[in-house]
PDB file of C-alpha atoms in Angstrom:
ATOM      1  CA  GLU A   1     -13.791 -67.077  -2.705  1.00 51.00           C
ATOM      2  CA  THR A   2     -14.526 -63.563  -1.548  1.00 58.00           C
ATOM      3  CA  GLY A   3     -11.964 -60.874  -2.157  1.00 73.00           C
ATOM      4  CA  THR A   4      -9.728 -62.723  -4.603  1.00 85.00           C
ATOM      5  CA  THR A   5     -10.832 -61.157  -7.881  1.00 87.00           C
ATOM      6  CA  ILE A   6      -9.523 -57.846  -9.165  1.00 90.00           C
ATOM      7  CA  TRP A   7     -11.537 -56.552 -12.090  1.00 92.00           C
ATOM      8  CA  GLU A   8     -10.102 -54.227 -14.711  1.00 94.00           C
ATOM      9  CA  THR A   9     -13.228 -52.064 -14.879  1.00 95.00           C
ATOM     10  CA  ARG A  10     -16.224 -51.239 -12.731  1.00 94.00           C
ATOM     11  CA  GLU A  11     -18.475 -52.582 -15.498  1.00 95.00           C
ATOM     12  CA  ALA A  12     -16.717 -55.963 -15.410  1.00 93.00           C
ATOM     13  CA  ALA A  13     -17.174 -56.125 -11.634  1.00 92.00           C
ATOM     14  CA  ARG A  14     -20.863 -55.239 -11.894  1.00 93.00           C
ATOM     15  CA  ALA A  15     -21.418 -57.872 -14.594  1.00 93.00           C
ATOM     16  CA  ASP A  16     -19.719 -60.550 -12.509  1.00 91.00           C
ATOM     17  CA  VAL A  17     -21.698 -59.678  -9.371  1.00 89.00           C
ATOM     18  CA  PHE A  18     -24.954 -59.564 -11.367  1.00 89.00           C
ATOM     19  CA  ARG A  19     -24.203 -62.986 -12.858  1.00 87.00           C
ATOM     20  CA  TYR A  20     -23.519 -64.421  -9.404  1.00 83.00           C
ATOM     21  CA  VAL A  21     -26.695 -63.028  -7.850  1.00 81.00           C
ATOM     22  CA  GLU A  22     -29.043 -63.817 -10.727  1.00 79.00           C
ATOM     23  CA  VAL A  23     -27.631 -67.175 -11.819  1.00 78.00           C
ATOM     24  CA  GLU A  24     -26.002 -68.797  -8.819  1.00 75.00           C
ATOM     25  CA  TYR A  25     -27.647 -67.266  -5.745  1.00 71.00           C
ATOM     26  CA  ASN A  26     -31.264 -66.668  -6.768  1.00 65.00           C
ATOM     27  CA  ARG A  27     -31.655 -69.891  -8.737  1.00 66.00           C
ATOM     28  CA  SER A  28     -29.805 -72.409  -6.623  1.00 68.00           C
ATOM     29  CA  ARG A  29     -29.574 -71.289  -2.992  1.00 67.00           C
ATOM     30  CA  LEU A  30     -32.442 -72.682  -0.946  1.00 63.00           C
ATOM     31  CA  ARG A  31     -33.934 -70.482   1.731  1.00 63.00           C
ATOM     32  CA  GLN A  32     -33.323 -72.702   4.736  1.00 63.00           C
ATOM     33  CA  HIS A  33     -36.436 -71.835   6.709  1.00 62.00           C
ATOM     34  CA  PRO A  34     -39.818 -73.603   6.903  1.00 68.00           C
ATOM     35  CA  ASP A  35     -41.723 -70.333   6.518  1.00 68.00           C
ATOM     36  CA  TYR A  36     -40.231 -69.988   3.031  1.00 64.00           C
ATOM     37  CA  GLY A  37     -40.943 -73.594   2.077  1.00 70.00           C
ATOM     38  CA  TYR A  38     -37.268 -74.382   1.409  1.00 73.00           C
ATOM     39  CA  VAL A  39     -37.394 -72.847  -2.063  1.00 74.00           C
ATOM     40  CA  THR A  40     -34.966 -70.593  -3.907  1.00 71.00           C
ATOM     41  CA  PRO A  41     -35.368 -66.803  -3.834  1.00 71.00           C
ATOM     42  CA  LEU A  42     -36.412 -66.919  -7.510  1.00 73.00           C
ATOM     43  CA  GLU A  43     -39.153 -69.464  -6.757  1.00 76.00           C
ATOM     44  CA  THR A  44     -40.323 -67.368  -3.791  1.00 73.00           C
ATOM     45  CA  ARG A  45     -40.595 -64.286  -5.991  1.00 75.00           C
ATOM     46  CA  SER A  46     -42.501 -66.275  -8.604  1.00 77.00           C
ATOM     47  CA  MET A  47     -44.977 -67.591  -6.033  1.00 73.00           C
ATOM     48  CA  LEU A  48     -45.532 -64.147  -4.560  1.00 72.00           C
ATOM     49  CA  GLY A  49     -46.225 -62.822  -8.051  1.00 71.00           C
ATOM     50  CA  GLN A  50     -48.951 -65.443  -8.359  1.00 67.00           C
ATOM     51  CA  ASN A  51     -50.268 -64.648  -4.849  1.00 64.00           C
ATOM     52  CA  LEU A  52     -49.366 -68.133  -3.650  1.00 58.00           C
ATOM     53  CA  VAL A  53     -47.751 -69.132  -0.386  1.00 59.00           C
ATOM     54  CA  PRO A  54     -45.101 -71.875  -0.214  1.00 59.00           C
ATOM     55  CA  ALA A  55     -46.277 -75.090   1.417  1.00 59.00           C
ATOM     56  CA  ALA A  56     -44.835 -75.470   4.908  1.00 56.00           C
TER      57      ALA A  56
END
């Protein structure tokens, strides 16, 4: 839930946000649009690095 955590240090907050973005958001959230091929942001980045386009 947004806005319910109070961190003791700025470093702890940064680590928690980084963990959320890299682990939960980029690896599990599907991009809900046919142009992106319904893949996660991490998969999109991987395909772009290989010069591939997601199948529509």
